[in-house]
Tab-separated table of C-alpha atoms in Angstrom:
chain	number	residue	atom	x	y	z
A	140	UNK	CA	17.493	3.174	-0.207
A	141	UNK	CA	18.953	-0.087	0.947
A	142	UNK	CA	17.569	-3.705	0.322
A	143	UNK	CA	18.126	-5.794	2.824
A	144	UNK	CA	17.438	-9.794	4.324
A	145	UNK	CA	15.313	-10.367	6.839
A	146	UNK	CA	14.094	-14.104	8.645
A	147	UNK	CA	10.927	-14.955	7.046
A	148	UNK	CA	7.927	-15.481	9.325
A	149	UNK	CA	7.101	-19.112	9.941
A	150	UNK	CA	3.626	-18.853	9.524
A	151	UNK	CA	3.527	-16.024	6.348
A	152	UNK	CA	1.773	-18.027	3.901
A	153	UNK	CA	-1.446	-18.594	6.415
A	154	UNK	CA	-1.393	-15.114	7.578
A	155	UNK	CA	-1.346	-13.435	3.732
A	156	UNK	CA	-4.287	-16.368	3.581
A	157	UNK	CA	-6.314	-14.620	6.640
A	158	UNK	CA	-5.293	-10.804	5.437
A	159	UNK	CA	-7.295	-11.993	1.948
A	160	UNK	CA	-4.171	-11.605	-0.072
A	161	UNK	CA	-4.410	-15.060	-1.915
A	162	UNK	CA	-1.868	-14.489	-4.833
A	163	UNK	CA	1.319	-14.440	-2.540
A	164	UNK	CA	2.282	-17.199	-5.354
A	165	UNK	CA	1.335	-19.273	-8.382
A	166	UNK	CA	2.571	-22.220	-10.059
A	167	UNK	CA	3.774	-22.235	-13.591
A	168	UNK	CA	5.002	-25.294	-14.693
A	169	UNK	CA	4.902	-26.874	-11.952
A	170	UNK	CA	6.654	-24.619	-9.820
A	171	UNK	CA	6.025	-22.209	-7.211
A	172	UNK	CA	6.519	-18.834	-8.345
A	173	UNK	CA	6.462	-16.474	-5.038
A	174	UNK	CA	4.815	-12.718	-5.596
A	175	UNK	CA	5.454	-11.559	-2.224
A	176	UNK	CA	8.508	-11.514	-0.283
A	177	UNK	CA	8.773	-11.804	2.905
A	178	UNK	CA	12.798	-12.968	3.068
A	179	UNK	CA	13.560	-9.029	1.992
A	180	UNK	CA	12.785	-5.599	2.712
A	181	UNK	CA	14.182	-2.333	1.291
A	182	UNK	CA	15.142	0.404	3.894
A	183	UNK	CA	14.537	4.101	3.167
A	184	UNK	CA	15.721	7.232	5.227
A	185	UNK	CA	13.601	9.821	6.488
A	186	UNK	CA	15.004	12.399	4.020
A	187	UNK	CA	14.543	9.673	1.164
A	188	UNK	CA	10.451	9.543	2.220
A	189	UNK	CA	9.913	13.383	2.385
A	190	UNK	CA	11.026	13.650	-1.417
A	191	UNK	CA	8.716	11.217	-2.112
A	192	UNK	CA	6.062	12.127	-0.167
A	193	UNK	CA	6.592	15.590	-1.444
A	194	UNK	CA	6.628	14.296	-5.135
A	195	UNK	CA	3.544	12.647	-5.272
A	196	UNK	CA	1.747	15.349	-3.720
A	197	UNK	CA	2.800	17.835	-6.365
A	198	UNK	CA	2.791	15.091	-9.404
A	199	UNK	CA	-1.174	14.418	-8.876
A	200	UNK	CA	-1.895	18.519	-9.074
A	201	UNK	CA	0.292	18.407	-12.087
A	202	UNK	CA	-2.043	15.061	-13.347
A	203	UNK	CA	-5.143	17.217	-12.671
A	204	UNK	CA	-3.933	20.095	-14.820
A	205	UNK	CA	-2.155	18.184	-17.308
A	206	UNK	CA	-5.712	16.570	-17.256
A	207	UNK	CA	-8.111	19.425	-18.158
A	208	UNK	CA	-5.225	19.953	-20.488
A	209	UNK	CA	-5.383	17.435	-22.443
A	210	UNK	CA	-9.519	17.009	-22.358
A	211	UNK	CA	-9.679	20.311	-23.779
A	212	UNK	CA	-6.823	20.121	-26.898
A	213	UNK	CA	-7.530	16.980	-28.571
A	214	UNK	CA	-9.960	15.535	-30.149
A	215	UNK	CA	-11.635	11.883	-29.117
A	216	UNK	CA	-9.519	10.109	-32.320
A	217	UNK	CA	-6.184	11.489	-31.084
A	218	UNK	CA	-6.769	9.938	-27.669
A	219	UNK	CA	-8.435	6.695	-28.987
A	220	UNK	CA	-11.319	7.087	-27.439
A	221	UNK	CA	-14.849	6.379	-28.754
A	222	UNK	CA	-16.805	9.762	-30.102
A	223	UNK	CA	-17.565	12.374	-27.718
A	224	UNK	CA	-15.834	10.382	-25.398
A	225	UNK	CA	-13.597	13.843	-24.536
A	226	UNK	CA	-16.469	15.889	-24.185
A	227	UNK	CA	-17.823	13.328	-20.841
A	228	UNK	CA	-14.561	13.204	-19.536
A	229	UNK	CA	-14.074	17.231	-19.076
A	230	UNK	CA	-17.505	17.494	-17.784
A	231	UNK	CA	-17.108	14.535	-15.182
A	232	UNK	CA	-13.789	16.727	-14.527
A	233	UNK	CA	-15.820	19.723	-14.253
A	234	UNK	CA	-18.132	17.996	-11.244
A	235	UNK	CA	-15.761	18.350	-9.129
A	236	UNK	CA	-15.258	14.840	-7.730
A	237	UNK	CA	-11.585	13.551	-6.510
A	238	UNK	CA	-12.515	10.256	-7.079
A	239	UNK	CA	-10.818	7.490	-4.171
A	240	UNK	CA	-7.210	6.801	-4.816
A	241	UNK	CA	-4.532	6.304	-7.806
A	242	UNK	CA	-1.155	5.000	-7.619
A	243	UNK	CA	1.857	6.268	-8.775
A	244	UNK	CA	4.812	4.282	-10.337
A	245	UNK	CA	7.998	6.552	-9.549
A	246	UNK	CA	11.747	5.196	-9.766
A	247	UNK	CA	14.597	6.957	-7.893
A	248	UNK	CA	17.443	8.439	-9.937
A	249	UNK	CA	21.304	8.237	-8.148
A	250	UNK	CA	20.896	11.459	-6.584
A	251	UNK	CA	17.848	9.938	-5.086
A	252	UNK	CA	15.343	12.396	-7.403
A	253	UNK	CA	11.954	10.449	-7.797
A	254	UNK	CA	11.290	9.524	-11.503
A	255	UNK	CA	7.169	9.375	-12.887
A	256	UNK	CA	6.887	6.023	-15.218
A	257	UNK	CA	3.192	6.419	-15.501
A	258	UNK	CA	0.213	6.466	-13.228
A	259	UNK	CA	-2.045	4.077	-12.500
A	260	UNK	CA	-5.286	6.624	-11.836
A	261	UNK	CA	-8.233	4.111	-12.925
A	262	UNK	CA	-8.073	0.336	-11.632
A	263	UNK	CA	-5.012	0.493	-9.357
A	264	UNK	CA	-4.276	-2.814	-8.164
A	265	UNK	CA	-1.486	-3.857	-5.225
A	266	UNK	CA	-3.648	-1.966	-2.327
A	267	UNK	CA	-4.415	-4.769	-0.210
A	268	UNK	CA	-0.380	-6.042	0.116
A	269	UNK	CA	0.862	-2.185	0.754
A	270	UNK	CA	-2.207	-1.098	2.483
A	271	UNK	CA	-2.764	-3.897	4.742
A	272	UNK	CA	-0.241	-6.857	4.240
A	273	UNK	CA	2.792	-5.365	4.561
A	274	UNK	CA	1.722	-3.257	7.331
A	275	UNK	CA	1.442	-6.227	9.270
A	276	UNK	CA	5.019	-7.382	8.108
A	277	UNK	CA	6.183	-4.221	9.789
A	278	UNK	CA	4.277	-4.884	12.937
A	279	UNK	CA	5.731	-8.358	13.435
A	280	UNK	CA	9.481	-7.301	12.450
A	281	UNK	CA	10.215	-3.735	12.863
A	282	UNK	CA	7.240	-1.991	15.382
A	283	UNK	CA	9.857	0.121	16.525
A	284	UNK	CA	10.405	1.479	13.144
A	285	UNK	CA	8.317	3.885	10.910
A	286	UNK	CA	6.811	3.003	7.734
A	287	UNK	CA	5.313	5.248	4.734
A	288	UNK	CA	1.925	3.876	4.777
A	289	UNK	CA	-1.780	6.129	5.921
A	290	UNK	CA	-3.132	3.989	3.045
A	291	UNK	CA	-5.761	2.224	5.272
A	292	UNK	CA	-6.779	5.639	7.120
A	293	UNK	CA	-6.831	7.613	4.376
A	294	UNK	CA	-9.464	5.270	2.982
A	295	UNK	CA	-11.855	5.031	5.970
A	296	UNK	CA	-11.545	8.828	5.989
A	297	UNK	CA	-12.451	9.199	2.047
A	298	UNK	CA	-14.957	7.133	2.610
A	299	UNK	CA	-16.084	9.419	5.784
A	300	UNK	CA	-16.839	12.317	4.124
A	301	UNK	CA	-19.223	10.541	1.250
A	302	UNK	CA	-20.989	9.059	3.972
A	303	UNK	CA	-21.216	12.620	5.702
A	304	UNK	CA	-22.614	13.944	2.159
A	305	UNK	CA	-25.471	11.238	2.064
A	306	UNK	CA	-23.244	8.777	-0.644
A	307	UNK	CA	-23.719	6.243	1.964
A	308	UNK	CA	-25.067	3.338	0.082
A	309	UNK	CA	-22.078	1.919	-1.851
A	310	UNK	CA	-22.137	-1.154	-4.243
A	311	UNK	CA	-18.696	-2.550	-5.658
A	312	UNK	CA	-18.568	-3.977	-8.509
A	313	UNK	CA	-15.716	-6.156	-10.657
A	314	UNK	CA	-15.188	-9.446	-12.204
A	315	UNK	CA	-14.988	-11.596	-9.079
A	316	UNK	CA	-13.679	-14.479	-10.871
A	317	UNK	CA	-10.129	-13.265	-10.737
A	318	UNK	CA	-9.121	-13.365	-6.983
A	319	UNK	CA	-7.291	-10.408	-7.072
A	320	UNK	CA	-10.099	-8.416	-8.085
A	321	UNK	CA	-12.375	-9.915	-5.633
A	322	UNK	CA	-10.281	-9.508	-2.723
A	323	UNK	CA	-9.244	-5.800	-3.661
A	324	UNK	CA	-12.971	-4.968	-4.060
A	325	UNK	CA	-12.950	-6.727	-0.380
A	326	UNK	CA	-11.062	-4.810	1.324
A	327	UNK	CA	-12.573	-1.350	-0.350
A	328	UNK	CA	-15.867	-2.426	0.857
A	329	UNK	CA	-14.486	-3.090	4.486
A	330	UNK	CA	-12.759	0.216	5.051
A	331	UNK	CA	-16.237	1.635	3.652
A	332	UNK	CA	-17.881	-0.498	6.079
A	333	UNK	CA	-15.650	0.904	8.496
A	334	UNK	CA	-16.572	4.291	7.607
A	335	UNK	CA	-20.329	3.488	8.357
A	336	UNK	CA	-21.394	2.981	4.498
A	337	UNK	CA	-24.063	-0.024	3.797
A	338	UNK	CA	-21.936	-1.569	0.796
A	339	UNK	CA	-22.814	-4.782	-1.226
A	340	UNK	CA	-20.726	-6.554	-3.334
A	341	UNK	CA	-21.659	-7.873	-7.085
A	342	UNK	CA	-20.141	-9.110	-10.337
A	343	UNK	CA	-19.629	-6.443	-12.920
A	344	UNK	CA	-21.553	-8.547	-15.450
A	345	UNK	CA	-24.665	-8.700	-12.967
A	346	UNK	CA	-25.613	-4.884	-13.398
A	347	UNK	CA	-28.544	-4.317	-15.398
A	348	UNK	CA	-30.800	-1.333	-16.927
A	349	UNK	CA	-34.143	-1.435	-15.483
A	350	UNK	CA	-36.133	-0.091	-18.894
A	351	UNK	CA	-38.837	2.451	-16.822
A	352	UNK	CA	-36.531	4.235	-14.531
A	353	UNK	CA	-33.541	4.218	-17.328
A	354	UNK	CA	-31.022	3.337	-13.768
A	355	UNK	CA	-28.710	0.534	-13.000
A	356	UNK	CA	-29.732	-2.145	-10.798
A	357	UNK	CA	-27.472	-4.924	-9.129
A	358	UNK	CA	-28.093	-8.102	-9.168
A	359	UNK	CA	-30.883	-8.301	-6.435
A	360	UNK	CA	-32.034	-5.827	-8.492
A	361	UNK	CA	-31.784	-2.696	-6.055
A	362	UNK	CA	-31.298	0.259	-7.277
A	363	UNK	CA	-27.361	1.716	-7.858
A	364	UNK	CA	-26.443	5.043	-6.229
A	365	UNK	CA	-22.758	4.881	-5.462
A	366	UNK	CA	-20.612	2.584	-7.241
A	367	UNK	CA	-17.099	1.883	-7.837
A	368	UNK	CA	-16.168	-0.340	-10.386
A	369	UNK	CA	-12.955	-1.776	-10.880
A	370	UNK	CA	-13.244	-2.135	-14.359
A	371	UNK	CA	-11.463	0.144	-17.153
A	372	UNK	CA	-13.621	2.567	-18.284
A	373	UNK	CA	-11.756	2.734	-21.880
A	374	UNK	CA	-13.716	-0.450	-22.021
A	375	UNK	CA	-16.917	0.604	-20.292
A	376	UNK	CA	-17.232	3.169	-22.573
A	377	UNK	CA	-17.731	1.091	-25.795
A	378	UNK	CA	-19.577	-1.670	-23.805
A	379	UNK	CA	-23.749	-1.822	-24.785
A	380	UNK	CA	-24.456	-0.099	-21.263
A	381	UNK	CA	-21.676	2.661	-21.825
A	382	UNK	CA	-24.254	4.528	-23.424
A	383	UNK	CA	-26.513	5.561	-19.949
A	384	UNK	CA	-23.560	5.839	-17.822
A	385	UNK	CA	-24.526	9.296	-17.078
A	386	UNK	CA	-28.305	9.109	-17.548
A	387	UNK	CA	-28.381	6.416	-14.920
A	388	UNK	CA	-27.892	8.959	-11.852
A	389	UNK	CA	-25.451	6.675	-10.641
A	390	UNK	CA	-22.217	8.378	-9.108
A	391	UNK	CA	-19.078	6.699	-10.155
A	392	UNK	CA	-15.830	5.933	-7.840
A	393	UNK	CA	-13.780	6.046	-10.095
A	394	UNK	CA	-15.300	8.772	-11.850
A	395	UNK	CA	-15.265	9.032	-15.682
A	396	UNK	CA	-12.613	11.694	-16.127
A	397	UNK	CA	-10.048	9.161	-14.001
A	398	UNK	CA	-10.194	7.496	-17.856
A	399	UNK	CA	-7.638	10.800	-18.667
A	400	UNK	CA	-5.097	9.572	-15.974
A	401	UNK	CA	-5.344	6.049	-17.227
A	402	UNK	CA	-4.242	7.226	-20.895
A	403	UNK	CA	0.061	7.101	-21.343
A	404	UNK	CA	-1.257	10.526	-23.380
A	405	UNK	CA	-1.006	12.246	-20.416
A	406	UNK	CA	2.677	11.655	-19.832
A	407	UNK	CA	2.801	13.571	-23.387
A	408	UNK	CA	0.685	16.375	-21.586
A	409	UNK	CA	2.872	16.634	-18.254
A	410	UNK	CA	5.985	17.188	-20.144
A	411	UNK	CA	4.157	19.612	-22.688
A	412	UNK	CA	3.108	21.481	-19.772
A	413	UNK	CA	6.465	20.940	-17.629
A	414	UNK	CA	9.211	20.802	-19.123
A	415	UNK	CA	12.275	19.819	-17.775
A	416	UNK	CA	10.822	19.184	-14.647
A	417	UNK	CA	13.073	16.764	-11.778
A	418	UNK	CA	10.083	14.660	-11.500
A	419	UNK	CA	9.204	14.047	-15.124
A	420	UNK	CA	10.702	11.957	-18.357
A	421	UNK	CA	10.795	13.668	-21.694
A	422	UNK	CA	7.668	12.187	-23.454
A	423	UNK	CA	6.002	12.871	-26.653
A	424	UNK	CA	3.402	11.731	-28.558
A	425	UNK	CA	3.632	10.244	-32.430
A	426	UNK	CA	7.437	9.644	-32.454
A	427	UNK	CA	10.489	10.129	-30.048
A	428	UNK	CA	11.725	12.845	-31.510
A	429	UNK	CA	15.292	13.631	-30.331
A	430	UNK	CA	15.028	10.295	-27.424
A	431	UNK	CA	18.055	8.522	-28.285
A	432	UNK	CA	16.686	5.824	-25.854
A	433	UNK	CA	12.795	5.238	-25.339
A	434	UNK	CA	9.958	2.979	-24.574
A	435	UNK	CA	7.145	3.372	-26.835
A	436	UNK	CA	3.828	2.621	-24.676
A	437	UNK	CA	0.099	1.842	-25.228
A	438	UNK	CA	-1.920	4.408	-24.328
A	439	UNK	CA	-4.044	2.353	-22.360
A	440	UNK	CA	-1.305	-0.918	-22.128
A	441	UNK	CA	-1.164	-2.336	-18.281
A	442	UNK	CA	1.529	-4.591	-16.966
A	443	UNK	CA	4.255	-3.715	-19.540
A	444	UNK	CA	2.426	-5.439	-22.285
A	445	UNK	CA	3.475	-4.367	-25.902
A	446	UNK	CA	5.270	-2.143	-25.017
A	447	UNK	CA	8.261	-1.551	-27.358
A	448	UNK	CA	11.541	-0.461	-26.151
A	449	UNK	CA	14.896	1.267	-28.113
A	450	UNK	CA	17.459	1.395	-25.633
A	451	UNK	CA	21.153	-0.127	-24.789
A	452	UNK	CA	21.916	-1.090	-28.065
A	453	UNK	CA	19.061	-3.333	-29.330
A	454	UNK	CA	15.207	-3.233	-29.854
A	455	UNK	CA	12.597	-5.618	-28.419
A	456	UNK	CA	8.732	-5.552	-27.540
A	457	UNK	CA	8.075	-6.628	-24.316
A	458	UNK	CA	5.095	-8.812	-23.151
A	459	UNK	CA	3.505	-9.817	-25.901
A	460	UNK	CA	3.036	-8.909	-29.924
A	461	UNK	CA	2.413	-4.995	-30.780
A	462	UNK	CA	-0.895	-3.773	-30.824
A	463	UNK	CA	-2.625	-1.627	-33.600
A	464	UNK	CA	-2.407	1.598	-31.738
A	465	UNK	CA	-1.485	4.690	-30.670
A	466	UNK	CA	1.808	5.115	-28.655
A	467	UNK	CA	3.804	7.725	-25.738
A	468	UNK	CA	7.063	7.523	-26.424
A	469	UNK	CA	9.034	8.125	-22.952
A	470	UNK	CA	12.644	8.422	-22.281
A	471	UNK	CA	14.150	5.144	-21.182
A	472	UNK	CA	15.094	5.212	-17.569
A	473	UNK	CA	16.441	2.180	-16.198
A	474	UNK	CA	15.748	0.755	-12.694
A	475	UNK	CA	18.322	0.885	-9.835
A	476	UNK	CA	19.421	-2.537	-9.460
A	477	UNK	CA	20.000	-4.219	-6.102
A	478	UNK	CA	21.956	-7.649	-6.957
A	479	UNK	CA	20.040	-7.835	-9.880
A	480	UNK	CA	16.397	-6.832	-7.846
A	481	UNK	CA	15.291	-4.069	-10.125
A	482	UNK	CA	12.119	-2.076	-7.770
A	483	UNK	CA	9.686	0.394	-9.085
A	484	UNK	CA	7.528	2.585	-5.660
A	485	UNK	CA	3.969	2.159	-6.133
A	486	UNK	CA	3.652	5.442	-4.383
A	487	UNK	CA	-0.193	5.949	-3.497
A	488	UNK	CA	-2.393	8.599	-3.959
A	489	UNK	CA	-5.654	8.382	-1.163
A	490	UNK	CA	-8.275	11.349	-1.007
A	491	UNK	CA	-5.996	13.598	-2.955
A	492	UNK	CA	-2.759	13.367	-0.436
A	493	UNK	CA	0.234	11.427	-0.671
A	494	UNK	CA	-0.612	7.999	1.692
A	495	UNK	CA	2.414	5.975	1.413
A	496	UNK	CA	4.089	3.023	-1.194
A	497	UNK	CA	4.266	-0.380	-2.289
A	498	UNK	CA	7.488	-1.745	-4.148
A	499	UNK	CA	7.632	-3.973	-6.628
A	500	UNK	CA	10.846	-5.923	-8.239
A	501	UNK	CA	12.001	-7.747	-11.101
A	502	UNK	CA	15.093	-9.830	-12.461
A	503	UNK	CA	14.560	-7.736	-16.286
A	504	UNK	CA	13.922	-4.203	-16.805
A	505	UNK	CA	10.427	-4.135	-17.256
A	506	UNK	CA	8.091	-4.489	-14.573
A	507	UNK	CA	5.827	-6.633	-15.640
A	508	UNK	CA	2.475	-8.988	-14.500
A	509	UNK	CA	5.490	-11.376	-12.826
A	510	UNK	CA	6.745	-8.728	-10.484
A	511	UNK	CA	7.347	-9.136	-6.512
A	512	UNK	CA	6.315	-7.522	-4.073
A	513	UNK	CA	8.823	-6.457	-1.281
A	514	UNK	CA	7.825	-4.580	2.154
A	515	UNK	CA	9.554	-1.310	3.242
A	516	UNK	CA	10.789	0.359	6.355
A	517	UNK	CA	11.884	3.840	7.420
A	518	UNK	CA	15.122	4.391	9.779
A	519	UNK	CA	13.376	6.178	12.090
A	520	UNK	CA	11.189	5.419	15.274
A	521	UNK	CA	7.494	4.999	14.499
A	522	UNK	CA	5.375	7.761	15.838
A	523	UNK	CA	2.563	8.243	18.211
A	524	UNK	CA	-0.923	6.942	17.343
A	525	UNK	CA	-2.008	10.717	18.276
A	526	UNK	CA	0.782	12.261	16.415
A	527	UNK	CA	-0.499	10.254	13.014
A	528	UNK	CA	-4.024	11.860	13.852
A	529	UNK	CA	-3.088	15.319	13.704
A	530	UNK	CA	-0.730	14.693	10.700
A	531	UNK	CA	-4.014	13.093	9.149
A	532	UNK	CA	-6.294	16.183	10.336
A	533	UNK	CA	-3.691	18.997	9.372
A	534	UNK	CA	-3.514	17.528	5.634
A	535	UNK	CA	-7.426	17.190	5.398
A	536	UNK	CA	-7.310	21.039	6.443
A	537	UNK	CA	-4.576	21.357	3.930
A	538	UNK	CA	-6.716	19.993	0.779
């Protein structure tokens, strides 16, 4: 893994503009702070990929396990979840659906051994800049290179197979205010588009209960059959409408149980149920135990906020004041540092299979909300369109 300088594109800004990624910067106090890069890249080798690749793939079955796990050895209180909260969450498990796609955060260790920090398995953010974004940073740069990334492919194919079992009206819902959000729920709606879905797009706070028929309607109000919601369900679930989630017929992308892979509890579970494996950090729940060095996170904290961290001689909580609640306490691991660049791999999750990675950086040791994003290459020539087919067919015969 090698970061490296590249000549920026002339145009990037306007391009990022028409590729709906509008956040490529913001400007705090009066200056402009850039979130994607496009000066940089980091460089991985073919072996480097396949350890990844082959990570993530074997870290989600371990999620699903560690999962059911979990759903079926504590109680609602010990996950901080309102009551009978646990008892929805196995049986949306039990159903059987996959859900649409979860992201990895993973670190490499100097023998080049891929690291879990958590997983994102609820409202994963950064898809449009790996899926789409940098994918066209590789196409103007490096064509003749490879790069990890079935992201967009994966998707239309996920979204395939609903279609093909009659989930082919699909409404996305979020808080469109925040132009992240918006854009995200976008681009999920195109590659459903692509997949021949009729989708519609709403605000979260548009859905309504139509009294007779006990279902959700949208804002035109049409009924709700397929929905995903990028929206936390730890906070749907104690919301007034929580209560005829599963009443309302509706079929949830994410579904509920993804609210298990969203908890830091199940880093507690994985180690519980793996110990001492490559790909994990000692974690436990209720204190660290014999971690000389540890972050103490949220259960359900996002963007390093509150977290609280012991490690190289000193003790500080990170974005923001500590919050009443319960905490995973993980092993410190700190970040490789590249000149004082210090990247985490967003390494995605799409349809159940490994689909390729995102990077972010920062100056500190904590990624945080004020992370960059940095494209990626692999040192090695980029395939065949037909030869990414039948890599794509041969893993959907796999699963």
């Amino acid at each position: 893994m090698r970061r490296l300088a590249c000549e920026p594109r002339p145009n990037f800004r306007d391009i990022l503009d028409s590729e709906g990624m509008l956040w490529a910067s913001e400007t705090v106090d009066g200056h402009d702070v850039p979130y994607w890069t496009d000066s940089a890249y980091y460089s991985f080798s073919p072996a480097e990929i396949d350890r990844l690749e082959a990570a993530t793939d074997e870290l989600w079955g371990m999620c699903l396990s560690a999962a059911t796990w979990m759903l079926t050895t504590y109680d609602d209180r010990r996950l901080c979840l309102p009551e009978g909260s646990t008892r929805r969450l196995l049986a949306s498990l039990e159903e059987g659906d996959p859900g649409s796609h979860a992201r990895f955060d993973l670190c490499l260790a100097g023998d080049g051994t891929p690291k879990m920090l958590e997983i994102n398995g609820d409202t994963p953010t950064m898809l449009v800049e790996s899926a789409v974004s940098q994918w066209s940073w590789h196409e103007a740069n490096f064509p003749e290179l490879d790069q990890w990334n079935s992201i967009h492919e994966r998707l239309v194919g996920a979204w395939k197979k609903r279609v093909a079992a009659g989930q082919d009206d699909i409404h996305f819902a979020g808080l469109l205010h925040l132009v992240e959000e918006a854009s995200t729920l976008a681009y999920l709606a195109d590659t459903a588009d692509q997949a021949g879905a009729t989708t519609s797009l709403f605000d979260l706070s548009d859905v309504g209960l139509d009294v007779d028929s006990r279902r959700f309607v949208d804002g035109q109000s049409l009924p709700i059959d397929v929905c995903y919601a990028l929206y936390p369900w730890e906070d749907l679930l104690v919301e007034p409408f929580g209560a005829h989630i599963e009443s309302s017929g509706v079929r949830w992308i994410e579904p509920l149980w993804r609210s298990a892979l969203s908890t830091k509890a199940l880093l507690a579970a994985l180690w519980h149920l793996y110990p001492g494996h490559p790909n994990l950090l000692p974690a436990y729940l209720d204190s660290p135990r014999d971690l000389r060095e540890y972050v103490a996170k949220p259960f359900f904290g996002r963007e390093g906020a509150s977290i609280r961290v012991h490690a190289e001689g000193r003790d500080w909580t990170h974005g923001g004041q500590e919050h009443d609640e319960s905490f995973c306490y993980q092993q410190w691991w700190p970040l490789p540092d590249f000149d004082g660049n210090r990247p985490v791999i967003g390494a995605w999750v799409v349809d159940g299979h490994a689909a390729g990675m995102g990077i972010r950086e920062t100056d500190g040791p904590i990624t945080d909300g004020g992370a960059r994003f940095v494209p990626h290459v692999i040192e090695a020539p980029a395939p065949e369109e037909s030869t990414v087919q039948r890599w794509l067919a041969e893993d959907d015969v796999r699963l």
